[in-house]
Amino acid sequence: MSIFVLGATGTIGQPLVKFLVEKKVQVTCYVRTLGKGKALLPNEVNLVEGDLEDEQEFRQAVKGHERLFILTNSYKCEPHLAKIACEEGIKHIVKISCVFANASYDSGSIFHSHGVIEAQLLKLPVSVTILRPMEFMENLILTSLGSIKDKGTIYRNHGDACVASIHAEDIALVAACVLTEPIDKHASLTYTLTGPEAVTKKELAQLISQTIQKPVSCTMVSDAQLMNLFRGYGMTYSTCFALVNLGQTYRLYLANNRFTNDNVEMITGQKPRTWVSFLKEHKKMFLE
């Protein structure tokens, strides 16, 4: 079995590659620079340096592989890359999407972007499996580490939304299982993936406080206030809108709704990690 991985050095890609190596399968990782790949990935994988915009380079690299894992920062290129991969013999594609992905949703949102890509991938003449994770636990570090350390608060526009955030390693383990099990088992299926507990951002702040033993609150702000806050970080307007839209969407669908499911456990045989385990894992980062 040969698996071609796009996004191998990312938050999900790194643990995915580790799990695939543990499963003793042949893994090729397509990376922008060999140096970064060698620094972050196991020695057992085959590293190929390449540019996603170079069609011939990618075509040559993916040729001869059976399965493709696809997660890139350039969503718009994914359908074209998948089409090339199919032409070169790929039989199964596993795509990381997002919860609530919908091609009819607000343009500029991640839900719209992933929904459009899903629709295009499902038209390909190969088996496709879509993984739709809820918000990553790791996003807390990306968006709020600074405000927690400097001001003891997290800024959100989620209202009373209850979000069952999921650890990236749980997403990676699901992907590893899907990629290494019989193709027919997961063909044409879409899995929504959640963590084990749905909490409000105020409840999350309490969990952070208890874990790091430092007062942390949640400051609820308006959409406009959050937009201005992110713009102050130097982010582009479109990126800020996408982040603000997350909270808007969670308010719409998850207000006072503690939805979770057992898909992680059903596929992997393991229960997903809790917020407490994640916070203990990263405790030092909040205190440095």
mmCIF file of C-alpha atoms in Angstrom:
data_model
loop_
_atom_site.group_PDB
_atom_site.id
_atom_site.type_symbol
_atom_site.label_atom_id
_atom_site.label_comp_id
_atom_site.label_asym_id
_atom_site.label_seq_id
_atom_site.Cartn_x
_atom_site.Cartn_y
_atom_site.Cartn_z
ATOM 1 C CA MET A 1 0.000 0.000 0.000
ATOM 2 C CA SER A 2 1.367 3.418 -0.956
ATOM 3 C CA ILE A 3 0.007 6.685 0.429
ATOM 4 C CA PHE A 4 0.792 10.169 -0.875
ATOM 5 C CA VAL A 5 0.434 12.952 1.707
ATOM 6 C CA LEU A 6 -0.165 16.633 0.995
ATOM 7 C CA GLY A 7 0.147 18.804 4.095
ATOM 8 C CA ALA A 8 2.543 16.462 5.891
ATOM 9 C CA THR A 9 4.268 19.162 7.968
ATOM 10 C CA GLY A 10 1.032 20.700 9.277
ATOM 11 C CA THR A 11 -0.858 20.322 12.536
ATOM 12 C CA ILE A 12 -2.720 17.239 11.296
ATOM 13 C CA GLY A 13 -0.123 16.052 8.806
ATOM 14 C CA GLN A 14 2.675 15.441 11.285
ATOM 15 C CA PRO A 15 0.767 13.052 13.579
ATOM 16 C CA LEU A 16 -0.877 11.449 10.528
ATOM 17 C CA VAL A 17 2.507 10.558 9.050
ATOM 18 C CA LYS A 18 3.636 9.194 12.426
ATOM 19 C CA PHE A 19 0.554 6.961 12.640
ATOM 20 C CA LEU A 20 1.004 5.749 9.048
ATOM 21 C CA VAL A 21 4.638 4.845 9.709
ATOM 22 C CA GLU A 22 3.539 2.905 12.796
ATOM 23 C CA LYS A 23 1.124 0.996 10.541
ATOM 24 C CA LYS A 24 4.072 -0.044 8.344
ATOM 25 C CA VAL A 25 2.766 1.412 5.084
ATOM 26 C CA GLN A 26 4.741 3.167 2.363
ATOM 27 C CA VAL A 27 4.401 6.944 2.774
ATOM 28 C CA THR A 28 5.484 9.714 0.425
ATOM 29 C CA CYS A 29 5.284 13.299 1.670
ATOM 30 C CA TYR A 30 5.208 16.152 -0.839
ATOM 31 C CA VAL A 31 6.925 19.092 0.852
ATOM 32 C CA ARG A 32 7.961 22.607 -0.128
ATOM 33 C CA THR A 33 11.452 22.219 1.307
ATOM 34 C CA LEU A 34 13.350 19.047 2.141
ATOM 35 C CA GLY A 35 14.947 20.706 5.148
ATOM 36 C CA LYS A 36 11.638 21.291 6.882
ATOM 37 C CA GLY A 37 10.418 17.822 5.979
ATOM 38 C CA LYS A 38 13.520 16.168 7.409
ATOM 39 C CA ALA A 39 13.238 18.228 10.594
ATOM 40 C CA LEU A 40 9.575 17.425 11.263
ATOM 41 C CA LEU A 41 8.895 13.983 9.794
ATOM 42 C CA PRO A 42 10.100 10.427 10.536
ATOM 43 C CA ASN A 43 13.133 9.108 8.675
ATOM 44 C CA GLU A 44 11.087 6.226 7.292
ATOM 45 C CA VAL A 45 9.047 8.389 4.894
ATOM 46 C CA ASN A 46 9.952 9.249 1.334
ATOM 47 C CA LEU A 47 10.270 13.025 0.962
ATOM 48 C CA VAL A 48 9.692 14.716 -2.373
ATOM 49 C CA GLU A 49 10.323 18.435 -2.692
ATOM 50 C CA GLY A 50 7.896 20.197 -4.978
ATOM 51 C CA ASP A 51 5.617 23.097 -5.782
ATOM 52 C CA LEU A 52 1.842 22.574 -5.803
ATOM 53 C CA GLU A 53 1.584 24.984 -8.710
ATOM 54 C CA ASP A 54 3.950 22.911 -10.857
ATOM 55 C CA GLU A 55 1.598 20.418 -12.503
ATOM 56 C CA GLN A 56 4.258 18.252 -14.128
ATOM 57 C CA GLU A 57 6.297 18.070 -10.935
ATOM 58 C CA PHE A 58 3.272 16.992 -8.921
ATOM 59 C CA ARG A 59 2.132 14.533 -11.592
ATOM 60 C CA GLN A 60 5.489 12.793 -11.575
ATOM 61 C CA ALA A 61 5.610 12.635 -7.778
ATOM 62 C CA VAL A 62 2.118 11.209 -7.233
ATOM 63 C CA LYS A 63 2.383 8.586 -9.987
ATOM 64 C CA GLY A 64 2.314 5.024 -8.715
ATOM 65 C CA HIS A 65 0.552 5.718 -5.411
ATOM 66 C CA GLU A 66 -2.758 4.188 -4.415
ATOM 67 C CA ARG A 67 -4.165 6.689 -1.917
ATOM 68 C CA LEU A 68 -4.027 10.443 -1.447
ATOM 69 C CA PHE A 69 -4.416 12.509 1.705
ATOM 70 C CA ILE A 70 -5.086 16.136 0.871
ATOM 71 C CA LEU A 71 -4.944 19.160 3.150
ATOM 72 C CA THR A 72 -3.324 22.331 1.853
ATOM 73 C CA ASN A 73 -3.326 26.051 2.570
ATOM 74 C CA SER A 74 -4.434 26.623 -1.017
ATOM 75 C CA TYR A 75 -7.954 25.229 -1.004
ATOM 76 C CA LYS A 76 -8.677 26.276 -4.578
ATOM 77 C CA CYS A 77 -5.902 24.085 -5.986
ATOM 78 C CA GLU A 78 -7.093 20.893 -4.290
ATOM 79 C CA PRO A 79 -9.666 19.763 -6.898
ATOM 80 C CA HIS A 80 -7.130 20.181 -9.714
ATOM 81 C CA LEU A 81 -4.460 18.282 -7.778
ATOM 82 C CA ALA A 82 -6.948 15.524 -7.009
ATOM 83 C CA LYS A 83 -7.879 15.260 -10.692
ATOM 84 C CA ILE A 84 -4.216 14.895 -11.665
ATOM 85 C CA ALA A 85 -3.745 12.270 -8.960
ATOM 86 C CA CYS A 86 -6.677 10.276 -10.333
ATOM 87 C CA GLU A 87 -5.172 10.416 -13.813
ATOM 88 C CA GLU A 88 -1.956 8.981 -12.372
ATOM 89 C CA GLY A 89 -3.617 6.018 -10.655
ATOM 90 C CA ILE A 90 -4.863 7.204 -7.250
ATOM 91 C CA LYS A 91 -7.844 5.074 -6.186
ATOM 92 C CA HIS A 92 -8.875 6.706 -2.897
ATOM 93 C CA ILE A 93 -8.796 10.309 -1.663
ATOM 94 C CA VAL A 94 -9.185 11.417 1.951
ATOM 95 C CA LYS A 95 -9.974 15.111 2.291
ATOM 96 C CA ILE A 96 -9.949 17.179 5.483
ATOM 97 C CA SER A 97 -12.881 19.569 5.310
ATOM 98 C CA CYS A 98 -14.764 21.248 8.166
ATOM 99 C CA VAL A 99 -18.009 20.880 10.059
ATOM 100 C CA PHE A 100 -20.973 22.593 8.346
ATOM 101 C CA ALA A 101 -19.188 22.635 4.960
ATOM 102 C CA ASN A 102 -21.728 23.856 2.420
ATOM 103 C CA ALA A 103 -21.167 25.239 -1.074
ATOM 104 C CA SER A 104 -24.246 27.442 -0.620
ATOM 105 C CA TYR A 105 -22.977 29.097 2.562
ATOM 106 C CA ASP A 106 -21.537 32.631 2.846
ATOM 107 C CA SER A 107 -18.836 33.244 0.241
ATOM 108 C CA GLY A 108 -15.507 33.925 1.921
ATOM 109 C CA SER A 109 -16.225 31.575 4.819
ATOM 110 C CA ILE A 110 -14.296 28.342 5.310
ATOM 111 C CA PHE A 111 -17.637 26.523 5.227
ATOM 112 C CA HIS A 112 -18.279 27.738 1.685
ATOM 113 C CA SER A 113 -14.721 27.053 0.500
ATOM 114 C CA HIS A 114 -14.680 23.491 1.787
ATOM 115 C CA GLY A 115 -18.218 22.855 0.539
ATOM 116 C CA VAL A 116 -17.253 23.837 -3.000
ATOM 117 C CA ILE A 117 -14.187 21.589 -2.907
ATOM 118 C CA GLU A 118 -16.148 18.657 -1.511
ATOM 119 C CA ALA A 119 -18.654 18.900 -4.361
ATOM 120 C CA GLN A 120 -15.865 18.882 -6.942
ATOM 121 C CA LEU A 121 -14.004 15.952 -5.378
ATOM 122 C CA LEU A 122 -17.138 13.823 -5.199
ATOM 123 C CA LYS A 123 -17.480 14.097 -8.978
ATOM 124 C CA LEU A 124 -14.153 12.338 -9.534
ATOM 125 C CA PRO A 125 -14.211 8.685 -10.712
ATOM 126 C CA VAL A 126 -12.532 7.378 -7.540
ATOM 127 C CA SER A 127 -13.499 6.699 -3.946
ATOM 128 C CA VAL A 128 -13.552 9.827 -1.784
ATOM 129 C CA THR A 129 -13.879 10.079 1.986
ATOM 130 C CA ILE A 130 -14.564 13.452 3.613
ATOM 131 C CA LEU A 131 -13.582 14.200 7.208
ATOM 132 C CA ARG A 132 -15.389 17.170 8.743
ATOM 133 C CA PRO A 133 -13.801 18.028 12.097
ATOM 134 C CA MET A 134 -15.240 20.501 14.535
ATOM 135 C CA GLU A 135 -12.999 23.386 15.609
ATOM 136 C CA PHE A 136 -9.426 22.277 16.399
ATOM 137 C CA MET A 137 -8.327 22.539 20.033
ATOM 138 C CA GLU A 138 -5.014 23.823 18.660
ATOM 139 C CA ASN A 139 -6.803 26.952 17.418
ATOM 140 C CA LEU A 140 -6.877 28.150 21.021
ATOM 141 C CA ILE A 141 -3.108 28.547 20.886
ATOM 142 C CA LEU A 142 -3.139 30.205 17.479
ATOM 143 C CA THR A 143 -5.817 32.767 18.305
ATOM 144 C CA SER A 144 -5.653 33.294 22.072
ATOM 145 C CA LEU A 145 -2.262 32.413 23.549
ATOM 146 C CA GLY A 146 -1.184 36.058 23.532
ATOM 147 C CA SER A 147 -4.348 37.430 25.124
ATOM 148 C CA ILE A 148 -4.359 34.704 27.776
ATOM 149 C CA LYS A 149 -0.758 35.423 28.765
ATOM 150 C CA ASP A 150 -0.986 39.219 28.550
ATOM 151 C CA LYS A 151 -4.558 39.966 29.667
ATOM 152 C CA GLY A 152 -5.878 36.763 31.176
ATOM 153 C CA THR A 153 -8.764 36.494 28.725
ATOM 154 C CA ILE A 154 -9.916 34.992 25.446
ATOM 155 C CA TYR A 155 -11.912 37.136 23.035
ATOM 156 C CA ARG A 156 -14.765 35.456 21.212
ATOM 157 C CA ASN A 157 -18.035 36.217 19.410
ATOM 158 C CA HIS A 158 -19.480 32.745 19.968
ATOM 159 C CA GLY A 159 -22.228 33.747 22.399
ATOM 160 C CA ASP A 160 -23.774 30.652 24.013
ATOM 161 C CA ALA A 161 -22.516 28.278 21.308
ATOM 162 C CA CYS A 162 -21.346 24.937 22.689
ATOM 163 C CA VAL A 163 -18.452 23.675 20.594
ATOM 164 C CA ALA A 164 -17.113 20.106 20.788
ATOM 165 C CA SER A 165 -13.555 20.999 19.789
ATOM 166 C CA ILE A 166 -11.310 18.145 18.708
ATOM 167 C CA HIS A 167 -7.593 17.426 19.118
ATOM 168 C CA ALA A 168 -5.647 17.395 15.830
ATOM 169 C CA GLU A 169 -4.120 14.030 16.720
ATOM 170 C CA ASP A 170 -7.590 12.489 16.901
ATOM 171 C CA ILE A 171 -8.344 13.790 13.408
ATOM 172 C CA ALA A 172 -5.013 12.391 12.227
ATOM 173 C CA LEU A 173 -5.708 8.980 13.758
ATOM 174 C CA VAL A 174 -9.090 8.819 12.012
ATOM 175 C CA ALA A 175 -7.421 9.701 8.711
ATOM 176 C CA ALA A 176 -4.749 7.047 9.251
ATOM 177 C CA CYS A 177 -7.386 4.377 9.869
ATOM 178 C CA VAL A 178 -9.430 5.387 6.827
ATOM 179 C CA LEU A 179 -6.328 5.463 4.609
ATOM 180 C CA THR A 180 -5.165 1.990 5.643
ATOM 181 C CA GLU A 181 -8.457 0.095 5.812
ATOM 182 C CA PRO A 182 -10.204 -1.397 2.742
ATOM 183 C CA ILE A 183 -11.209 1.371 0.354
ATOM 184 C CA ASP A 184 -14.784 0.124 0.032
ATOM 185 C CA LYS A 185 -15.343 0.468 3.782
ATOM 186 C CA HIS A 186 -15.158 4.271 3.759
ATOM 187 C CA ALA A 187 -15.872 5.069 0.099
ATOM 188 C CA SER A 188 -18.278 7.972 -0.460
ATOM 189 C CA LEU A 189 -18.722 8.537 3.283
ATOM 190 C CA THR A 190 -18.533 11.847 5.116
ATOM 191 C CA TYR A 191 -17.667 11.828 8.818
ATOM 192 C CA THR A 192 -18.318 14.721 11.180
ATOM 193 C CA LEU A 193 -15.681 14.497 13.918
ATOM 194 C CA THR A 194 -16.113 15.994 17.380
ATOM 195 C CA GLY A 195 -14.349 15.973 20.685
ATOM 196 C CA PRO A 196 -16.010 14.265 23.677
ATOM 197 C CA GLU A 197 -17.485 17.407 25.242
ATOM 198 C CA ALA A 198 -19.253 20.497 23.939
ATOM 199 C CA VAL A 199 -18.488 23.586 26.014
ATOM 200 C CA THR A 200 -19.120 27.303 25.775
ATOM 201 C CA LYS A 201 -16.121 29.612 25.587
ATOM 202 C CA LYS A 202 -16.845 30.791 29.135
ATOM 203 C CA GLU A 203 -16.715 27.173 30.314
ATOM 204 C CA LEU A 204 -13.483 26.708 28.385
ATOM 205 C CA ALA A 205 -11.984 29.723 30.158
ATOM 206 C CA GLN A 206 -12.847 28.077 33.473
ATOM 207 C CA LEU A 207 -11.100 24.862 32.375
ATOM 208 C CA ILE A 208 -8.024 26.853 31.396
ATOM 209 C CA SER A 209 -8.003 28.607 34.778
ATOM 210 C CA GLN A 210 -8.260 25.321 36.659
ATOM 211 C CA THR A 211 -5.499 23.703 34.604
ATOM 212 C CA ILE A 212 -2.887 26.477 34.592
ATOM 213 C CA GLN A 213 -3.929 27.788 38.033
ATOM 214 C CA LYS A 214 -4.161 31.320 36.752
ATOM 215 C CA PRO A 215 -7.316 33.439 36.354
ATOM 216 C CA VAL A 216 -8.603 33.349 32.773
ATOM 217 C CA SER A 217 -11.898 34.813 31.619
ATOM 218 C CA CYS A 218 -13.814 34.906 28.363
ATOM 219 C CA THR A 219 -14.622 38.332 26.999
ATOM 220 C CA MET A 220 -17.581 38.185 24.644
ATOM 221 C CA VAL A 221 -17.320 40.823 21.953
ATOM 222 C CA SER A 222 -19.439 41.809 18.988
ATOM 223 C CA ASP A 223 -18.600 40.678 15.469
ATOM 224 C CA ALA A 224 -17.399 44.197 14.639
ATOM 225 C CA GLN A 225 -15.211 44.376 17.744
ATOM 226 C CA LEU A 226 -13.615 41.012 16.955
ATOM 227 C CA MET A 227 -13.020 42.100 13.371
ATOM 228 C CA ASN A 228 -11.211 45.209 14.601
ATOM 229 C CA LEU A 229 -9.194 43.143 17.074
ATOM 230 C CA PHE A 230 -7.984 40.749 14.385
ATOM 231 C CA ARG A 231 -7.313 43.606 11.979
ATOM 232 C CA GLY A 232 -5.084 45.074 14.661
ATOM 233 C CA TYR A 233 -2.973 41.918 14.435
ATOM 234 C CA GLY A 234 -2.221 42.778 10.796
ATOM 235 C CA MET A 235 -4.430 40.091 9.272
ATOM 236 C CA THR A 236 -6.031 40.605 5.866
ATOM 237 C CA TYR A 237 -9.678 41.578 5.768
ATOM 238 C CA SER A 238 -10.706 38.269 4.169
ATOM 239 C CA THR A 239 -8.892 36.272 6.851
ATOM 240 C CA CYS A 240 -10.527 38.337 9.594
ATOM 241 C CA PHE A 241 -13.941 37.826 8.029
ATOM 242 C CA ALA A 242 -13.423 34.060 7.895
ATOM 243 C CA LEU A 243 -12.511 34.013 11.604
ATOM 244 C CA VAL A 244 -15.449 36.204 12.605
ATOM 245 C CA ASN A 245 -17.751 34.055 10.485
ATOM 246 C CA LEU A 246 -16.747 31.018 12.540
ATOM 247 C CA GLY A 247 -18.308 32.523 15.640
ATOM 248 C CA GLN A 248 -21.364 33.661 13.687
ATOM 249 C CA THR A 249 -21.906 30.155 12.347
ATOM 250 C CA TYR A 250 -21.428 28.495 15.711
ATOM 251 C CA ARG A 251 -23.970 30.908 17.217
ATOM 252 C CA LEU A 252 -26.401 29.977 14.458
ATOM 253 C CA TYR A 253 -26.107 26.201 14.790
ATOM 254 C CA LEU A 254 -24.712 25.467 18.245
ATOM 255 C CA ALA A 255 -26.321 27.956 20.635
ATOM 256 C CA ASN A 256 -27.330 25.904 23.696
ATOM 257 C CA ASN A 257 -26.695 22.782 21.610
ATOM 258 C CA ARG A 258 -24.194 20.375 23.150
ATOM 259 C CA PHE A 259 -23.805 18.181 20.079
ATOM 260 C CA THR A 260 -21.136 15.481 20.059
ATOM 261 C CA ASN A 261 -20.811 12.147 18.312
ATOM 262 C CA ASP A 262 -18.783 8.942 18.636
ATOM 263 C CA ASN A 263 -17.326 8.811 15.120
ATOM 264 C CA VAL A 264 -13.740 9.054 16.363
ATOM 265 C CA GLU A 265 -14.211 6.066 18.637
ATOM 266 C CA MET A 266 -16.194 4.113 16.035
ATOM 267 C CA ILE A 267 -13.407 4.451 13.471
ATOM 268 C CA THR A 268 -10.295 4.276 15.669
ATOM 269 C CA GLY A 269 -11.464 2.282 18.676
ATOM 270 C CA GLN A 270 -10.220 5.081 20.936
ATOM 271 C CA LYS A 271 -12.086 7.845 22.708
ATOM 272 C CA PRO A 272 -11.105 11.367 21.619
ATOM 273 C CA ARG A 273 -8.958 13.506 23.887
ATOM 274 C CA THR A 274 -10.579 15.920 26.340
ATOM 275 C CA TRP A 275 -9.945 19.639 26.791
ATOM 276 C CA VAL A 276 -8.307 18.922 30.133
ATOM 277 C CA SER A 277 -5.799 16.530 28.547
ATOM 278 C CA PHE A 278 -5.025 19.073 25.826
ATOM 279 C CA LEU A 279 -4.531 21.902 28.321
ATOM 280 C CA LYS A 280 -2.243 19.792 30.506
ATOM 281 C CA GLU A 281 -0.251 18.865 27.402
ATOM 282 C CA HIS A 282 0.321 22.543 26.564
ATOM 283 C CA LYS A 283 0.285 24.009 30.090
ATOM 284 C CA LYS A 284 3.823 25.396 29.892
ATOM 285 C CA MET A 285 2.992 27.485 26.836
ATOM 286 C CA PHE A 286 0.381 29.445 28.793
ATOM 287 C CA LEU A 287 2.758 30.125 31.664
ATOM 288 C CA GLU A 288 6.008 31.030 29.899
#
